[in-house]
């Protein structure tokens, strides 16, 4: 099999499941100003130590996290095992800078894996390639280290190969000690720190030997910038061995989905925050409503991608109430309409004015976000789709008989309201109607 064929096989479940939970959690939940607080405020390791000494997530309950994710219709999760600050939520033999040495006193990743597996969700590990705590990672010369440009933190004496050995050893631990891992989410490469700088070929060969089916993001060479065309080889005809299995657009949904230079669709996953921060940020109240996020999930699927929706638990280990409320509301919609998401992808026809299409084999799903005036036209689908059913309750949509579409055969029409009306829509978030496809779309 070619690399692309192997990738297609590996990502089959991922392309089916479509919807996952991103979890950003660590010491940065205590300052509660986002996970880049050390970089933004140029906090020294010494000054950041207070958060290590204090970390005591008395309310950490990954079973509750897993139940919330499952109830929202999520099928997998990705937890930050180590973020840029270098703090490890797992019991690594290669560092003392880990949860087991805090008041938490235990391997928090182990409990996450057990809890999410118990709910039937697949488990992923985020692992930061950057490490602002490790003494052998560049400080003064680096472009984003908290001590960047600070002559009190010179780089002489720092042995980057020692850091590489450290991070490869930790990835080996993550691939060895927690059973079958479904996703490895590396983050992130940047100018001068990409590809073989991470000794990525050696890393991937090790990962593949331990976890042959794991899927990997594109950030061993790329980042969240663009569609990876300029930041990786995943879209090229012959991707590198460490190009990854999916593109990871960040805080954006690609305009037209993502294809490689051969025109073939490439798996992708948009990672998006519920407010404006990945890590817990107490003052960030800019929460996206569930209605918007449902529609963004539909948009991702209609373009052939996944949505990885983030939660940032607080210092005590609790997912914020606002996030839980959003997840619950999304779950109510998913419980009724999930068949229009799972296993679905692009319909191969033009996006309609009133919403989106998703498709699964010979079933077409119309995601109606805006009520038209009068019967709603499915442009160009006259005679090509039959058996309209409302997905939420299975109700047949009666054939439209209305003077204002007499003689029009080019398009198909549906309505919901009394007489010829289509207002109000049964579900203002997204009313989904499915059809059997009988003609060539
Ligand atoms: C960026 C940020 C990082 C975050 C990631 C999520 O790489 O540096 O904080 O974890 O995006 O995609």
XYZ file of C-alpha atoms and ligand atoms in Angstrom:
453
model
C 0.000 0.000 0.000
C 1.127 3.559 -0.686
C 1.512 5.991 2.200
C -1.723 7.689 1.097
C -3.571 4.353 1.020
C -2.258 3.512 4.519
C -3.398 6.923 5.749
C -6.855 6.419 4.239
C -7.172 3.124 6.082
C -5.943 4.569 9.391
C -8.263 7.577 9.275
C -11.481 5.725 8.340
C -12.847 5.855 11.920
C -11.729 9.493 12.275
C -13.551 10.534 9.088
C -16.655 8.725 10.402
C -16.685 10.100 13.947
C -16.284 13.756 12.926
C -16.663 15.346 16.389
C -14.190 15.378 19.279
C -13.341 17.146 22.524
C -10.055 19.035 22.892
C -8.998 19.434 26.538
C -6.400 22.035 27.518
C -5.526 21.612 31.187
C -2.447 22.198 33.305
C -0.722 24.590 35.686
C -1.819 27.572 33.536
C -5.378 27.015 34.850
C -4.231 28.650 38.115
C -3.146 32.050 36.701
C -6.279 31.560 34.547
C -5.064 33.843 31.765
C -4.684 31.209 29.037
C -2.018 28.608 28.284
C 0.463 31.103 26.805
C 0.628 33.149 30.013
C 4.359 32.397 30.509
C 5.122 33.685 27.014
C 2.773 36.669 27.185
C 3.987 37.877 30.606
C 7.579 36.585 30.258
C 7.232 34.646 33.480
C 10.437 32.910 34.613
C 10.460 29.219 35.563
C 11.192 30.355 39.104
C 8.156 32.628 39.256
C 5.941 29.975 37.590
C 6.992 27.385 40.224
C 4.347 28.689 42.632
C 1.680 27.152 40.391
C 3.410 23.748 40.475
C 3.596 23.933 44.282
C -0.079 24.910 44.459
C -1.609 22.585 41.823
C -4.265 20.542 43.634
C -7.227 19.677 41.354
C -9.489 18.462 44.130
C -12.503 18.248 41.802
C -10.795 16.458 38.899
C -13.366 13.937 37.685
C -12.516 12.623 34.213
C -15.544 10.330 34.370
C -17.717 13.448 34.443
C -15.679 14.945 31.577
C -16.164 11.756 29.552
C -19.920 11.670 30.218
C -20.242 15.313 29.142
C -18.309 14.607 25.945
C -20.383 11.517 25.154
C -23.669 13.288 25.859
C -22.597 16.060 23.473
C -22.210 13.479 20.708
C -18.408 13.570 20.738
C -16.684 10.334 19.731
C -13.082 11.051 20.700
C -11.004 13.331 22.893
C -7.511 14.838 22.881
C -5.932 15.855 26.216
C -2.811 17.989 26.685
C -0.408 15.500 28.273
C 2.285 18.216 28.196
C 1.757 21.778 26.962
C 4.376 24.390 26.103
C 5.116 25.057 29.805
C 6.602 21.559 30.024
C 4.373 20.364 32.881
C 3.455 16.699 32.453
C 0.032 15.452 33.471
C 1.418 11.905 33.167
C 3.878 9.976 35.346
C 7.015 10.343 33.262
C 10.243 8.659 34.411
C 12.231 11.441 32.713
C 11.183 14.448 34.730
C 10.118 15.592 38.180
C 7.951 18.282 36.588
C 4.827 16.174 36.612
C 1.423 15.830 38.241
C 2.541 12.891 40.367
C 4.895 15.290 42.202
C 2.208 17.888 42.893
C -0.558 17.729 45.505
C -2.536 15.826 42.858
C -0.107 12.999 43.576
C -1.160 10.779 40.701
C -1.063 10.151 36.933
C -3.905 12.319 35.624
C -3.562 10.957 32.088
C -4.141 7.410 33.284
C -7.496 8.425 34.806
C -8.446 10.338 31.632
C -7.712 7.315 29.429
C -9.666 4.933 31.675
C -12.662 7.277 31.970
C -13.023 8.104 28.266
C -12.516 4.493 27.195
C -15.200 3.443 29.693
C -17.619 5.752 27.874
C -16.616 4.260 24.526
C -14.707 7.302 23.304
C -11.374 7.085 21.524
C -8.438 8.697 23.297
C -5.866 11.100 21.950
C -2.785 12.718 23.441
C -1.694 16.255 22.656
C 2.069 16.632 23.214
C 3.873 19.964 22.909
C 7.090 19.876 20.863
C 8.026 23.118 22.583
C 9.139 22.966 26.193
C 9.674 26.165 28.090
C 10.725 24.339 31.269
C 13.449 22.046 29.905
C 16.940 23.529 30.420
C 18.186 22.227 27.043
C 15.447 23.940 25.019
C 16.646 27.212 23.420
C 15.837 30.244 25.564
C 17.415 33.567 24.550
C 17.662 32.746 20.829
C 14.211 31.197 20.494
C 11.451 33.285 18.879
C 8.698 32.376 21.352
C 10.313 31.145 24.574
C 9.272 33.225 27.627
C 12.959 34.166 28.061
C 13.442 35.067 24.382
C 15.957 37.874 23.897
C 16.864 37.846 27.591
C 20.662 37.810 28.017
C 20.207 36.410 31.502
C 19.133 33.194 29.777
C 21.930 32.531 27.242
C 21.859 29.389 25.115
C 25.440 28.250 25.529
C 25.575 25.031 27.502
C 22.116 24.001 26.354
C 22.306 20.684 24.478
C 19.299 20.463 22.138
C 20.071 16.799 21.362
C 19.486 16.077 25.056
C 16.087 17.741 24.765
C 15.290 15.684 21.651
C 16.177 12.488 23.561
C 13.957 13.633 26.446
C 10.940 14.326 24.264
C 11.353 11.131 22.234
C 11.560 9.176 25.516
C 8.350 10.793 26.736
C 6.526 10.030 23.494
C 7.700 6.427 23.887
C 6.203 6.421 27.403
C 2.900 7.773 26.093
C 2.863 5.135 23.333
C 3.786 2.310 25.711
C 2.116 2.826 29.090
C -1.517 3.602 28.257
C -2.677 0.878 25.887
C -3.947 1.652 22.391
C -3.760 5.362 21.631
C -5.983 6.623 18.819
C -4.558 10.091 18.128
C -1.179 11.766 18.674
C -1.581 15.524 18.381
C 1.877 17.158 18.229
C 2.037 20.955 18.567
C 3.748 22.794 16.839
C 6.523 23.497 14.333
C 7.755 26.981 13.516
C 10.572 28.527 11.471
C 13.821 26.748 12.305
C 12.023 24.235 14.512
C 10.349 21.727 12.202
C 10.725 18.292 10.645
C 14.178 16.781 11.210
C 14.983 19.428 13.798
C 12.686 17.286 15.957
C 14.371 14.141 14.501
C 10.864 13.460 13.224
C 11.708 10.442 11.041
C 13.187 8.584 14.013
C 10.238 9.688 16.159
C 7.603 8.480 13.705
C 9.371 5.153 13.153
C 9.298 4.608 16.912
C 5.643 5.702 17.208
C 4.554 3.472 14.316
C 6.376 0.490 15.847
C 4.442 0.918 19.098
C 1.108 2.286 17.854
C 0.749 1.242 14.178
C -2.859 2.480 13.890
C -2.501 5.805 15.690
C -3.315 8.863 13.578
C -1.068 11.887 13.805
C -1.628 15.561 13.029
C 0.517 17.559 10.593
C 2.396 19.689 13.107
C 5.736 17.852 13.111
C 6.317 19.997 10.034
C 3.440 22.412 10.110
C 1.251 24.361 12.437
C -2.244 25.771 12.432
C -1.241 28.201 9.724
C -3.017 28.032 6.415
C -4.027 24.714 4.940
C -0.600 23.156 5.462
C 0.295 23.885 1.830
C 3.017 26.207 3.001
C 3.733 24.572 6.317
C 3.996 20.863 5.514
C 4.168 18.138 2.857
C 0.825 16.477 3.648
C -0.743 18.122 0.592
C 2.072 17.110 -1.721
C 1.968 14.069 -4.020
C 4.508 12.270 -1.836
C 4.150 13.412 1.774
C 7.111 12.912 4.095
C 7.013 10.045 6.600
C 6.219 12.597 9.318
C 3.695 14.699 7.359
C 0.938 13.287 9.529
C -2.534 11.955 8.681
C -4.642 15.087 8.935
C -4.350 18.843 8.562
C -5.131 20.871 11.678
C -6.582 24.301 10.765
C -6.795 26.322 13.957
C -9.644 28.682 14.870
C -10.835 28.614 11.267
C -12.861 26.408 8.938
C -11.219 26.051 5.507
C -13.131 27.932 2.814
C -13.519 24.900 0.565
C -12.283 21.917 2.537
C -8.741 20.663 1.887
C -7.342 18.715 -1.094
C -3.786 17.731 -2.007
C -1.986 18.729 -5.208
C -3.527 15.697 -6.928
C -6.993 17.000 -6.098
C -7.681 14.231 -3.602
C -9.459 15.162 -0.354
C -7.185 15.123 2.684
C -8.492 14.490 6.196
C -8.642 17.651 8.255
C -9.830 18.710 11.672
C -10.632 22.285 12.650
C -9.741 22.925 16.295
C -11.864 25.663 17.825
C -12.293 27.156 21.292
C -15.668 27.759 22.907
C -14.537 31.204 24.093
C -11.248 32.749 22.953
C -8.805 30.680 24.985
C -7.578 27.086 24.911
C -6.533 27.056 28.563
C -8.831 28.258 31.354
C -9.206 32.063 31.247
C -11.403 33.346 34.049
C -12.073 36.725 32.440
C -12.909 35.388 28.971
C -16.689 35.414 28.741
C -16.869 35.476 24.933
C -18.692 32.145 24.687
C -19.874 30.951 21.273
C -23.528 29.818 21.447
C -24.332 26.150 20.937
C -26.460 27.057 17.914
C -23.399 28.542 16.189
C -21.172 25.599 17.117
C -23.696 23.042 15.823
C -23.744 24.926 12.539
C -19.924 24.984 12.464
C -19.808 21.217 13.007
C -22.226 20.822 10.075
C -20.056 23.132 7.961
C -16.945 21.079 8.765
C -18.649 17.821 7.768
C -20.142 19.350 4.616
C -16.568 20.247 3.624
C -15.134 16.810 4.499
C -13.634 17.679 7.881
C -13.896 17.177 11.633
C -14.459 19.562 14.511
C -12.285 19.313 17.627
C -14.093 21.550 20.120
C -12.097 22.701 23.126
C -12.808 22.845 26.845
C -10.386 24.387 29.331
C -10.955 22.975 32.824
C -10.172 25.243 35.791
C -7.500 24.801 38.489
C -9.803 22.554 40.527
C -10.357 20.262 37.551
C -13.866 21.378 36.621
C -15.057 22.083 33.085
C -16.582 25.589 33.220
C -20.370 25.675 33.606
C -20.690 27.715 30.396
C -18.891 24.958 28.472
C -21.063 22.265 30.020
C -24.219 24.175 29.057
C -22.993 24.482 25.462
C -22.146 20.761 25.350
C -25.568 19.821 26.731
C -27.381 21.923 24.133
C -25.236 20.538 21.311
C -25.958 17.055 22.623
C -29.713 17.599 22.405
C -29.371 18.441 18.713
C -26.905 15.610 18.068
C -29.147 13.051 19.788
C -31.850 13.754 17.193
C -29.723 14.522 14.148
C -26.385 12.742 14.623
C -26.985 10.475 11.619
C -26.511 13.582 9.432
C -22.998 14.001 10.899
C -21.489 10.573 11.617
C -20.189 8.817 8.507
C -21.170 11.815 6.389
C -19.146 14.037 4.111
C -19.516 16.454 1.183
C -22.572 15.983 -1.066
C -20.683 16.910 -4.232
C -23.186 19.615 -5.150
C -23.230 23.360 -4.726
C -23.919 24.700 -1.234
C -27.568 25.810 -0.993
C -28.485 29.366 0.010
C -30.475 28.203 3.049
C -27.789 26.041 4.712
C -25.625 23.022 4.006
C -25.735 19.516 2.512
C -24.057 16.464 3.961
C -24.173 13.024 2.346
C -23.823 9.412 3.347
C -23.974 6.977 0.405
C -27.354 7.425 -1.324
C -28.765 9.557 1.475
C -28.678 13.337 1.160
C -29.116 15.486 4.271
C -30.408 19.028 3.884
C -29.372 21.207 6.839
C -31.858 24.073 6.791
C -30.658 27.071 8.758
C -32.847 29.785 7.223
C -36.527 29.683 6.375
C -37.270 30.782 2.792
C -40.466 32.463 1.715
C -42.843 29.810 0.443
C -41.676 26.335 -0.597
C -37.954 25.781 -0.117
C -36.125 24.993 -3.344
C -33.430 22.343 -3.547
C -31.903 23.817 -6.647
C -31.331 21.466 -9.542
C -32.537 18.393 -7.651
C -35.939 18.028 -9.313
C -36.651 14.315 -9.862
C -33.347 13.292 -8.239
C -34.333 12.944 -4.598
C -37.345 11.243 -3.019
C -38.782 10.186 0.344
C -38.165 13.398 2.338
C -38.117 12.692 6.042
C -37.429 15.010 8.962
C -34.423 13.404 10.663
C -35.340 14.508 14.199
C -38.622 12.585 14.318
C -38.725 10.572 11.105
C -41.795 12.469 9.944
C -42.583 12.399 6.235
C -42.473 15.826 4.638
C -45.664 16.039 2.605
C -45.393 16.729 -1.108
C -45.632 20.433 -1.756
C -48.763 21.457 -3.672
C -48.596 25.173 -4.261
C -49.577 27.459 -7.093
C -46.289 29.323 -6.950
C -44.228 26.334 -8.045
C -46.647 24.908 -10.614
C -44.758 23.531 -13.603
C -41.308 23.904 -12.056
C -39.540 20.546 -12.513
C -35.879 21.559 -12.387
C -35.864 21.924 -8.611
C -37.208 19.866 -5.725
C -39.311 21.639 -3.068
C -40.267 21.088 0.551
C -42.088 23.051 3.190
C -43.035 22.672 6.849
C -45.475 25.367 7.646
C -49.251 25.504 7.106
C -50.213 25.674 3.451
C -47.266 26.848 1.368
C -45.343 28.286 4.299
C -41.908 27.240 5.553
C -41.890 29.463 8.615
C -41.158 28.862 11.403
C -38.621 26.085 10.881
C -39.149 23.160 13.244
C -35.604 23.591 14.640
C -34.127 27.090 14.498
C -30.632 25.723 15.073
C -30.701 23.390 12.062
C -33.695 21.514 10.694
C -32.410 18.402 8.939
C -34.380 16.666 6.182
C -33.047 13.536 4.520
C -33.763 12.221 1.056
C -32.995 9.096 -0.906
C -30.978 9.964 -3.994
C -32.456 8.388 -7.137
C -30.722 10.417 -9.830
C -27.240 11.690 -10.555
C -26.779 14.831 -8.497
C -1.554 26.773 19.192
C -1.189 27.223 20.591
C -1.448 26.187 21.629
C -2.695 25.397 21.437
C -2.833 24.970 20.005
C -4.176 24.292 19.760
O -0.532 25.927 18.721
O 0.185 27.477 20.657
O -1.505 26.839 22.878
O -2.581 24.260 22.254
O -2.771 26.090 19.152
O -4.301 24.050 18.380
